[in-house]
Short mmCIF file of C-alpha atoms and ligand atoms in Angstrom, two decimals:
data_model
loop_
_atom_site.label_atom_id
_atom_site.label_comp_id
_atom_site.label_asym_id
_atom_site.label_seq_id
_atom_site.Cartn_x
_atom_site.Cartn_y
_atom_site.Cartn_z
CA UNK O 1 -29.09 105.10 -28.43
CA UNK O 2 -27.06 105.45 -32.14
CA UNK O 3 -28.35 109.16 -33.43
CA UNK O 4 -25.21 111.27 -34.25
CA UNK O 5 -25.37 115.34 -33.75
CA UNK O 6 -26.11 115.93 -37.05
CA UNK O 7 -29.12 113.57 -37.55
CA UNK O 8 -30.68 114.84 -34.17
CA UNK O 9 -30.72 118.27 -35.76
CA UNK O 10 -32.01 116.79 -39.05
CA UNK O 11 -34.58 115.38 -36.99
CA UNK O 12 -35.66 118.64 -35.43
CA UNK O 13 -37.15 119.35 -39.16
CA UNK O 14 -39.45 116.38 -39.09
CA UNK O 15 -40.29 116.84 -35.39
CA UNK O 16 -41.72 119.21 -33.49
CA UNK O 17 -38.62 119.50 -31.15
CA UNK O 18 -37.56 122.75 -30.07
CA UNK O 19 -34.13 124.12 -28.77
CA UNK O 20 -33.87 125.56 -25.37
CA UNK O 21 -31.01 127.64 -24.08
CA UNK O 22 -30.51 128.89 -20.30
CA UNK O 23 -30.28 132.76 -19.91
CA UNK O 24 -27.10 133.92 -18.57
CA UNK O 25 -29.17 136.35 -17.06
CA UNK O 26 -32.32 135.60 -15.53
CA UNK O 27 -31.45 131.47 -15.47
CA UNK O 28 -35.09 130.87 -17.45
CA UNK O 29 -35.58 128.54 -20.53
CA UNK O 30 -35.94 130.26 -23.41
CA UNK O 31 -37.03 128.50 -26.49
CA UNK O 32 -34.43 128.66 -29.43
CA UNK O 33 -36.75 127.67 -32.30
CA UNK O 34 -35.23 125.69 -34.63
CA UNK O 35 -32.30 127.68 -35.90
CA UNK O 36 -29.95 126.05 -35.23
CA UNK O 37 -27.20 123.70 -36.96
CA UNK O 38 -23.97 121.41 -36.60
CA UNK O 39 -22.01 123.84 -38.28
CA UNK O 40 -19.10 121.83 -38.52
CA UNK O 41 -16.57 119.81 -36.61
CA UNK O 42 -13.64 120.88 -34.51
CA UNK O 43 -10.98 117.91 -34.11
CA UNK O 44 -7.85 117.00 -32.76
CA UNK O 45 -6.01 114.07 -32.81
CA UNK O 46 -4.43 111.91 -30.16
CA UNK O 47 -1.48 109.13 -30.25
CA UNK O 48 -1.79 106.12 -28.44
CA UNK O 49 0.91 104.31 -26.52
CA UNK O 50 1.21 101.85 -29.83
CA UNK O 51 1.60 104.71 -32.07
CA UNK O 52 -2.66 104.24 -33.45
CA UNK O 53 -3.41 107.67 -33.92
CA UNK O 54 -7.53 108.66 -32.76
CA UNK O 55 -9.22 111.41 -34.59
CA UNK O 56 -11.45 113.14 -32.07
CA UNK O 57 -14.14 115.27 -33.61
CA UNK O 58 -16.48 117.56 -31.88
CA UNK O 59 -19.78 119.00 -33.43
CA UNK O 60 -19.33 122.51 -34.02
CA UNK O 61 -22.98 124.79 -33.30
CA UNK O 62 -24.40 127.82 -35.13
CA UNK O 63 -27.47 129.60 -34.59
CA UNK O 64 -29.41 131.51 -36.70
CA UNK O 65 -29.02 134.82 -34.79
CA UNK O 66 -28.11 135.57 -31.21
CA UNK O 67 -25.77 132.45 -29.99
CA UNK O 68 -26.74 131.99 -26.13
CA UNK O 69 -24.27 132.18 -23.83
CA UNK O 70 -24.88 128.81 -22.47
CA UNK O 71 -26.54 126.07 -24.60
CA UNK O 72 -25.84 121.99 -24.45
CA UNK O 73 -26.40 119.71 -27.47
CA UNK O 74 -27.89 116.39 -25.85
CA UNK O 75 -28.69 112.69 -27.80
CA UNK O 76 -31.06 110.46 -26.88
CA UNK O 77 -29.75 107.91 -23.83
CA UNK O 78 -30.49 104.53 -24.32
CA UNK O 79 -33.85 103.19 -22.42
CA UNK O 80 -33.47 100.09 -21.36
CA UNK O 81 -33.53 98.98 -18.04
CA UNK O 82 -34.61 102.11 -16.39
CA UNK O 83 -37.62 100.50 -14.42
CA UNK O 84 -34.63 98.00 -12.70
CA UNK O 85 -32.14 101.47 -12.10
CA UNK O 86 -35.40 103.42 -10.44
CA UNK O 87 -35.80 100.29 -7.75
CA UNK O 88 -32.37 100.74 -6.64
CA UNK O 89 -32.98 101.92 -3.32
CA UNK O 90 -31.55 105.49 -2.76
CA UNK O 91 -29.34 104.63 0.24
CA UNK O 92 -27.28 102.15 -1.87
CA UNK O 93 -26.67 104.97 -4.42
CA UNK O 94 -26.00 107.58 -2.08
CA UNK O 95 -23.70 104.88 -0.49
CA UNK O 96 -21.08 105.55 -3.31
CA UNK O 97 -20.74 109.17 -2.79
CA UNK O 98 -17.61 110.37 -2.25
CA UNK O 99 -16.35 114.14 -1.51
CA UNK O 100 -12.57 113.03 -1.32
CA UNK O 101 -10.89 111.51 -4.50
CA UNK O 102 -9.20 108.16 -4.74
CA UNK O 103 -6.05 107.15 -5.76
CA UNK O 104 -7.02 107.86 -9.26
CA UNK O 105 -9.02 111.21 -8.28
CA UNK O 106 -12.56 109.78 -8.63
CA UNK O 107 -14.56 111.20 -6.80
CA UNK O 108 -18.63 110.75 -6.84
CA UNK O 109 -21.26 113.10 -6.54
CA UNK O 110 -24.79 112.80 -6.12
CA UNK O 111 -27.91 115.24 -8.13
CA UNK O 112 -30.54 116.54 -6.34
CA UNK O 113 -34.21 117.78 -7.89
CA UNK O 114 -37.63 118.90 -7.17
CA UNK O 115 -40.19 116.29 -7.82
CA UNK O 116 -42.72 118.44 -9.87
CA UNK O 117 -45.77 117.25 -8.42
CA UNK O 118 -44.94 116.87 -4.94
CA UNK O 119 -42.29 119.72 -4.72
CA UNK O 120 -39.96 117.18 -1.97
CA UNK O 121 -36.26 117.46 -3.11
CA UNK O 122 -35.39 113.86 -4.24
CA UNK O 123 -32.37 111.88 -5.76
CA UNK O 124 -31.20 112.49 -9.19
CA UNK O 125 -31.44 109.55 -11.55
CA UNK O 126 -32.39 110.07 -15.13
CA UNK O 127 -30.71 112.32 -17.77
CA UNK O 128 -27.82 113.22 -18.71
CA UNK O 129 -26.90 114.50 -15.66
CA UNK O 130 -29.25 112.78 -13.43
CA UNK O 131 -31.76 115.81 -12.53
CA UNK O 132 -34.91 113.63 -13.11
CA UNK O 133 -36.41 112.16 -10.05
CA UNK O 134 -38.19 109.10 -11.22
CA UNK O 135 -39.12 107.75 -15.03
CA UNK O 136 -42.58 110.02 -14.80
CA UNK O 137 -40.58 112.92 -14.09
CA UNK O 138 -38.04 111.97 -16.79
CA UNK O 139 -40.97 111.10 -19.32
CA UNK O 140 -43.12 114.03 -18.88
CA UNK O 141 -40.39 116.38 -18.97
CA UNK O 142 -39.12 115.04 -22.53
CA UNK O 143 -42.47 115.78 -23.81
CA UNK O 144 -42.65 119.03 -22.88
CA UNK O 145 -39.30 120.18 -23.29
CA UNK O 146 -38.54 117.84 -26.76
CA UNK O 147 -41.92 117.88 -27.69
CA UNK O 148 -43.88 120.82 -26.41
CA UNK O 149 -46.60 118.21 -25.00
CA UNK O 150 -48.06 118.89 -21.53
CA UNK O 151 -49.49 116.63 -18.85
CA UNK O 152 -50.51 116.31 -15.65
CA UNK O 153 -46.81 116.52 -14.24
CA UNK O 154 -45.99 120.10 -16.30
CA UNK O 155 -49.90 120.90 -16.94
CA UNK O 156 -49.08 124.27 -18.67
CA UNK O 157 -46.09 125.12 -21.36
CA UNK O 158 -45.42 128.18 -18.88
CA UNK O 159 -43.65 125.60 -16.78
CA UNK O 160 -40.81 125.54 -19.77
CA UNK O 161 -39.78 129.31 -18.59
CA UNK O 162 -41.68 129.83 -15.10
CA UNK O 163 -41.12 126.55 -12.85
CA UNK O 164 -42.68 128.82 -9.36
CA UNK O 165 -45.79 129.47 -11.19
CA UNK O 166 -45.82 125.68 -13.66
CA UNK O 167 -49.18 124.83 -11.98
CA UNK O 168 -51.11 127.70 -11.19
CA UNK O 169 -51.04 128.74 -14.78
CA UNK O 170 -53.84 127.46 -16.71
CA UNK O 171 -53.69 124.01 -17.84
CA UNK O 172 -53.28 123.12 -21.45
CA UNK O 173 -54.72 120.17 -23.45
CA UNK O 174 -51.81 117.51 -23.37
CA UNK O 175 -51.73 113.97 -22.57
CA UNK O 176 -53.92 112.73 -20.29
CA UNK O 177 -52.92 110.79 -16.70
CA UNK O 178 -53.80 107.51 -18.08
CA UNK O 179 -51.13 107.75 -20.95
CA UNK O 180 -48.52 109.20 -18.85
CA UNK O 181 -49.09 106.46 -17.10
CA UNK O 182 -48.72 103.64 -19.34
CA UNK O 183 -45.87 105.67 -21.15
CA UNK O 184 -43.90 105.21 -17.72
CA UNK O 185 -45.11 101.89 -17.09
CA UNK O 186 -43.60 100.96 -20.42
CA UNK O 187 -40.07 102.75 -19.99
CA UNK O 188 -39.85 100.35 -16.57
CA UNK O 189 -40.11 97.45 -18.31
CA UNK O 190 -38.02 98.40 -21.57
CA UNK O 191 -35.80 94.79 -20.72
CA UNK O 192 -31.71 94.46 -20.85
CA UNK O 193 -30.45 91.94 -23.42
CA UNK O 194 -28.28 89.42 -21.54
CA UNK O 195 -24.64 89.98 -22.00
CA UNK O 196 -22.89 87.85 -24.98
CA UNK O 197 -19.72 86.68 -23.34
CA UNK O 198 -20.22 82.72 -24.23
CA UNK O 199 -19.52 81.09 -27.74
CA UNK O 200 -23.09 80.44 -29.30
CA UNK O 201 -22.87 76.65 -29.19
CA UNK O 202 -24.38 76.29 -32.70
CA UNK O 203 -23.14 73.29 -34.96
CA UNK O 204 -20.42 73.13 -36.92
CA UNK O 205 -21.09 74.72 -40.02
CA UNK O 206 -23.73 76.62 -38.84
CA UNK O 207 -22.42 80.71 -39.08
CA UNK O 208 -24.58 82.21 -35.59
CA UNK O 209 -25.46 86.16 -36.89
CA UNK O 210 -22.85 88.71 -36.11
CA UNK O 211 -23.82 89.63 -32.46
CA UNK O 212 -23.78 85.83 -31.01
CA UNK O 213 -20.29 85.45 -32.56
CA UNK O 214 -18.36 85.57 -29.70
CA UNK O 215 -14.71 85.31 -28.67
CA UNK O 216 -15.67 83.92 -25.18
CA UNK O 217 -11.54 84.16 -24.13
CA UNK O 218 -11.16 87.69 -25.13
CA UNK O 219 -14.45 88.78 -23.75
CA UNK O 220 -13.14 87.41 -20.56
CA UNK O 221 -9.32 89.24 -20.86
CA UNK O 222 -11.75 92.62 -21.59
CA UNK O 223 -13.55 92.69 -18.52
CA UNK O 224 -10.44 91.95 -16.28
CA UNK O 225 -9.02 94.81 -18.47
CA UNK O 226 -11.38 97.02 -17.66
CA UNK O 227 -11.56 96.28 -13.59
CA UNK O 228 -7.44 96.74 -13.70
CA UNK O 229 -7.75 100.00 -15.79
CA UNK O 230 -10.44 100.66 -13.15
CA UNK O 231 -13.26 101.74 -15.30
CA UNK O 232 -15.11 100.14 -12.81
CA UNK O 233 -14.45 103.27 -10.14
CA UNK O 234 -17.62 104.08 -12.06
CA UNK O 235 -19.18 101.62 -14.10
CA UNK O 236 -20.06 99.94 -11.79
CA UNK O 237 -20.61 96.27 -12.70
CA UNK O 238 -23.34 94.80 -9.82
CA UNK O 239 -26.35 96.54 -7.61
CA UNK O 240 -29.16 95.06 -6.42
CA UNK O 241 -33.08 96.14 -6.65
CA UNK O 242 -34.98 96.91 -3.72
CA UNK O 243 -38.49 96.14 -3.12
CA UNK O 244 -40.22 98.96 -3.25
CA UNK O 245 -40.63 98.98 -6.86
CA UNK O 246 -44.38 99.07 -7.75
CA UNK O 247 -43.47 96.90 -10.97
CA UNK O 248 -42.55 93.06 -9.49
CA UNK O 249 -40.95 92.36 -12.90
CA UNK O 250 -38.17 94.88 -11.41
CA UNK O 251 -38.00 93.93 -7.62
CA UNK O 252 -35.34 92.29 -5.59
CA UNK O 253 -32.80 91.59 -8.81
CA UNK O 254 -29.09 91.91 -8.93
CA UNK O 255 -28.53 93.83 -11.80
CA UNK O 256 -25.24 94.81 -13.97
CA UNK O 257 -26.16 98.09 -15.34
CA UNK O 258 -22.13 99.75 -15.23
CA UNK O 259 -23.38 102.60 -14.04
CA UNK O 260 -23.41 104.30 -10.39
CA UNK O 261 -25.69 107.24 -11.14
CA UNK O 262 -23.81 109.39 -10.01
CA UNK O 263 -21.95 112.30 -11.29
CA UNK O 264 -18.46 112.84 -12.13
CA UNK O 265 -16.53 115.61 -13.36
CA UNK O 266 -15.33 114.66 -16.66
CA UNK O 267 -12.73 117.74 -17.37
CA UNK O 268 -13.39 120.82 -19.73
CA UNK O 269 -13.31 118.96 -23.51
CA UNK O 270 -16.49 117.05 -22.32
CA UNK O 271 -18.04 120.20 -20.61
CA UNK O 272 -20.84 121.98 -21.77
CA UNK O 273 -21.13 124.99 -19.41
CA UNK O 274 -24.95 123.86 -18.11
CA UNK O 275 -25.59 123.63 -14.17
CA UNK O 276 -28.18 121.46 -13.54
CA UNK O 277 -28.82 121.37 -10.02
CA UNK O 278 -25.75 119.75 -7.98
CA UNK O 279 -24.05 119.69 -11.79
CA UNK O 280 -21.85 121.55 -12.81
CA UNK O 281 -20.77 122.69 -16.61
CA UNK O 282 -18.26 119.59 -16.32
CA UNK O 283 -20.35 116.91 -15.03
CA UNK O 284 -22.07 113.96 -16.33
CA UNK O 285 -23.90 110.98 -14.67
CA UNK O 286 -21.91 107.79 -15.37
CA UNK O 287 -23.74 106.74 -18.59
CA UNK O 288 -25.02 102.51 -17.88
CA UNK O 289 -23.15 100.27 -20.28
CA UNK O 290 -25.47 97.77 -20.58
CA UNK O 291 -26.80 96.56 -23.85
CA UNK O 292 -24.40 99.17 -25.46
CA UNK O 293 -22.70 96.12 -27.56
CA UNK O 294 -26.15 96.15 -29.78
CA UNK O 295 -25.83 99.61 -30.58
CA UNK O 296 -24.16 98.69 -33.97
CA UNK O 297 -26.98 96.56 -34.92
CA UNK O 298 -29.77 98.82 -34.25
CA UNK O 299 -27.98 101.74 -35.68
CA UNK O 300 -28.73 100.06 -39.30
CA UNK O 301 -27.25 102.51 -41.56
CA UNK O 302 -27.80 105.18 -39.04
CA UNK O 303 -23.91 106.13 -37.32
CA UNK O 304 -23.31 105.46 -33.76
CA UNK O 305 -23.02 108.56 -31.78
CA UNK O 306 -21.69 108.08 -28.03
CA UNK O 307 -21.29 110.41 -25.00
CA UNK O 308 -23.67 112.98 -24.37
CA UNK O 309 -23.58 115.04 -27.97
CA UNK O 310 -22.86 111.55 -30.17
CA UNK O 311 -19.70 113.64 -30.81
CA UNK O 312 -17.64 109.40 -30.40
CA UNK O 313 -18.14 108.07 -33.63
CA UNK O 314 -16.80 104.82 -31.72
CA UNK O 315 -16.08 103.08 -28.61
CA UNK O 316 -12.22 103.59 -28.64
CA UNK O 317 -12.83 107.91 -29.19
CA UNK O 318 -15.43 107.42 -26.25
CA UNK O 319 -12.76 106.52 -23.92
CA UNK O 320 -10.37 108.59 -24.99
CA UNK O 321 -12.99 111.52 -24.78
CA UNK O 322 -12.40 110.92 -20.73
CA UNK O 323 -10.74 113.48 -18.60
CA UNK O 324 -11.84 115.19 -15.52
CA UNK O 325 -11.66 112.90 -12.38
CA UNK O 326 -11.50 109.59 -15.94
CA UNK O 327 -8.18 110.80 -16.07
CA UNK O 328 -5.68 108.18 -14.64
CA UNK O 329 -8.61 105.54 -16.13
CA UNK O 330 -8.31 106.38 -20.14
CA UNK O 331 -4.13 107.05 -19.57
CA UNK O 332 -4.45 103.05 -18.73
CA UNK O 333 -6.06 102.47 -21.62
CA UNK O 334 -4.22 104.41 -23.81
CA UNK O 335 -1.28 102.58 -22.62
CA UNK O 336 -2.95 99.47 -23.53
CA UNK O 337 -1.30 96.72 -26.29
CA UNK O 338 -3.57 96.91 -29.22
CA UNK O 339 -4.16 93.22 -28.66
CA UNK O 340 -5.50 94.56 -24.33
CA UNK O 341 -7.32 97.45 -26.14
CA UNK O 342 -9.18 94.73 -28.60
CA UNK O 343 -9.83 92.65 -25.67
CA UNK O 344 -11.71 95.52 -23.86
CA UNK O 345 -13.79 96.94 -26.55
CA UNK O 346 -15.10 93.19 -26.89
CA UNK O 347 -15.67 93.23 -23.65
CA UNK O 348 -18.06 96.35 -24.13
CA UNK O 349 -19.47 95.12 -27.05
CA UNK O 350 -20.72 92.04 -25.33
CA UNK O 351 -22.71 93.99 -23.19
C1 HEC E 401 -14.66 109.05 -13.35
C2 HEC E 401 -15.74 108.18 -13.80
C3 HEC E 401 -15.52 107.35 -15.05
C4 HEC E 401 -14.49 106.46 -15.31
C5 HEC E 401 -13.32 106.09 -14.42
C6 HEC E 401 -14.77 105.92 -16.62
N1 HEC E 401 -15.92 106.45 -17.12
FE1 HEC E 401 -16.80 106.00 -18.90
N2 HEC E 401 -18.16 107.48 -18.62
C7 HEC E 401 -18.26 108.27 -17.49
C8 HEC E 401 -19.22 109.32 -17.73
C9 HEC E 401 -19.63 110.39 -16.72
C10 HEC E 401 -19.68 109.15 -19.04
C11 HEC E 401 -20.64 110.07 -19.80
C12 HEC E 401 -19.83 111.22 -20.42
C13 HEC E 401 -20.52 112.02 -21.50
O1 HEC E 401 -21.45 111.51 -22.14
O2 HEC E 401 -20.11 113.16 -21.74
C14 HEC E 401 -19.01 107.97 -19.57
C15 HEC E 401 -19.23 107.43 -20.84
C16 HEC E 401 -18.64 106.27 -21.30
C17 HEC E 401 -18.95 105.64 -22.57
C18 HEC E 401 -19.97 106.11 -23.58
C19 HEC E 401 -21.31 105.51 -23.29
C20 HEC E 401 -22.42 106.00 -24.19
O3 HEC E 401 -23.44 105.28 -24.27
O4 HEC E 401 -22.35 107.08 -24.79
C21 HEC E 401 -18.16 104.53 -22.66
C22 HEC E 401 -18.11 103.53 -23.81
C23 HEC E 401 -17.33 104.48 -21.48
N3 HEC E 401 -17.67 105.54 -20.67
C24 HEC E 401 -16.37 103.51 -21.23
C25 HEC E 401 -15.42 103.63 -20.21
C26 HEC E 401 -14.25 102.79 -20.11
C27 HEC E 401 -13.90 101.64 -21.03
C28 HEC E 401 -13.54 103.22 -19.03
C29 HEC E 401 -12.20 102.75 -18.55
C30 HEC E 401 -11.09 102.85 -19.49
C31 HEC E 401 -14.30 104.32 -18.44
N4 HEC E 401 -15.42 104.54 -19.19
C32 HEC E 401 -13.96 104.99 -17.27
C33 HEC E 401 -17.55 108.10 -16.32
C34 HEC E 401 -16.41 107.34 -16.20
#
């Protein structure tokens, strides 16, 4: 999860990971190299009903020659739980859709994609905008795209530029089925850290470690907080697994991932311009929110980065990041007493 823009392009030195841009005008991949840098940071600021003033900063990009006309600066998503959000059965997601807005104007879109290997046209899960099929698409597509590794899935690195003709060109040496496989096996059953919201119980005297300190009464105010400023519309707090899962550890659970995998349009500030599939320039898959409360501890030393750049430095700019069809949602919460606002971010954080 925590990797800000600037360290994933630091990283790009140490690892072979490659930037690709879309053509404007043939729609291919083309491979950007490595030229490429967070040339600075545009920000704004925005006043909230209390009078707190939010810096909002957004990663600036510069390439070394030719900027492409459409390019989108992506951070790692957290793994967890992703065997438990594949075995939700596709009706129940697809359930959700919705072509007319709400009261508040969410609406609730679904993403279509190719499965590589069997070419059927399946539901949209994974990614940032939910145009990976299942966690072997999602997986082998990371390696080649971030990694320039085949496998059995994209067999040749033709099938970066030239998806019609991915596996009739000849195969190169990548990884081999077995490891593909137990590299998806192990994404299922990445588990989800229970949620924090009661005190720790240890003895007087006894100091628990940071993350089991909990404020079990404003944990509680945060998640009413954030079903009455109706985050909810699409973090969606409770689905349940099916059984088709070939992994029992993920079958037949209820699960609160606060996510409904589907997309939304979240205005122009959070657009990046890239269509993928039934998503458009504005529109991101509701990111889960589960587990997202340890992302200060694992960070270390590293800084958080949320939303789909790690241009949020914290929870609060997250939210007020929203627009689009999020609108009505972050007004509510930039409305909030600093006292309400506290109470939700615990809330997250206990996640
Ligand atoms: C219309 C749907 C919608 C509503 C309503 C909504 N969100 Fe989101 N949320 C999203 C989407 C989509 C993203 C991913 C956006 C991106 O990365 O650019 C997101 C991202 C986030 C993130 C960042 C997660 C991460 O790991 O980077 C947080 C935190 C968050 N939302 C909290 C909230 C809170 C709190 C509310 C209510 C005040 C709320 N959201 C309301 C759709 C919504």
């Amino acid at each position: 999860r925590p990797r800000t823009a600037s360290s994933c392009l630091t990283r790009c030195t140490f690892w072979p990971c490659r930037w690709h841009a879309r053509s404007a005008t043939t729609g291919a991949l083309q491979d950007w190299g490595t030229g490429v840098r967070v040339a600075g940071f545009d920000t704004k600021t925005v006043t909230l009903a209390d009078g707190t003033v939010v810096e909002l900063s957004k990663p600036r990009i510069a390439f070394d020659g030719v900027t492409p006309e459409v390019y989108s600066l992506r951070s790692a998503q957290p793994m967890i739980g992703m065997g438990l959000l594949e075995a939700v059965p596709d009706a129940d997601i697809l359930a959700r859709v919705r072509s007319t807005p709400d009261a508040d104007g969410v609406m609730g879109r679904a993403n279509f994609a190719y499965d590589p290997e069997t070419g059927v046209v399946r539901l949209g899960r994974y990614g940032w905008k939910a145009a990976k099929v299942s966690l072997r698409h999602q997986a082998a597509n990371a390696l080649l795209l971030d990694m320039s590794v085949t496998s059995p899935v994209y067999p040749s690195r033709s099938c970066l530029t030239d998806a019609a003709n991915c596996r009739s060109g000849p195969a190169a040496n990548g990884i081999p089925e077995d490891a593909l496989t137990l590299v998806t096996r192990y994404l299922g059953l990445l588990g989800v850290p229970a949620q924090r919201s009661q005190s720790s119980g240890f003895p007087k005297g006894v100091t628990p470690l940071p993350y089991l300190q909990v404020d079990t009464a404003q944990v509680t105010r945060g998640a009413q907080l954030f079903a009455q400023a109706r985050c909810t519309a699409c973090h969606i707090s409770e689905m349940k697994t099916g059984l088709g899962s070939e992994l029992t550890e993920v079958r037949d659970q209820t699960i609160k991932p606060y996510t409904d995998l589907l997309l939304h349009d979240m205005g122009s500030d959070l657009a990046d311009g890239l269509v993928e599939g039934q998503a458009s320039g504005n529109m991101w898959r509701t990111s889960a929110l589960w587990g997202i409360g340890y992302s200060q501890f694992v960070a270390g030393n590293t800084p958080i980065g949320y939303l789909h750049d790690g241009r949020a430095r914290n929870l609060t700019e997250a939210i007020v990041w929203h627009g689009g069809e999020a609108t009505a949602s972050r007004q509510r919460f930039v409305g909030f007493s600093k006292a309400d606002r506290d109470a939700l971010l615990a809330f997250l954080n206990s996640l």
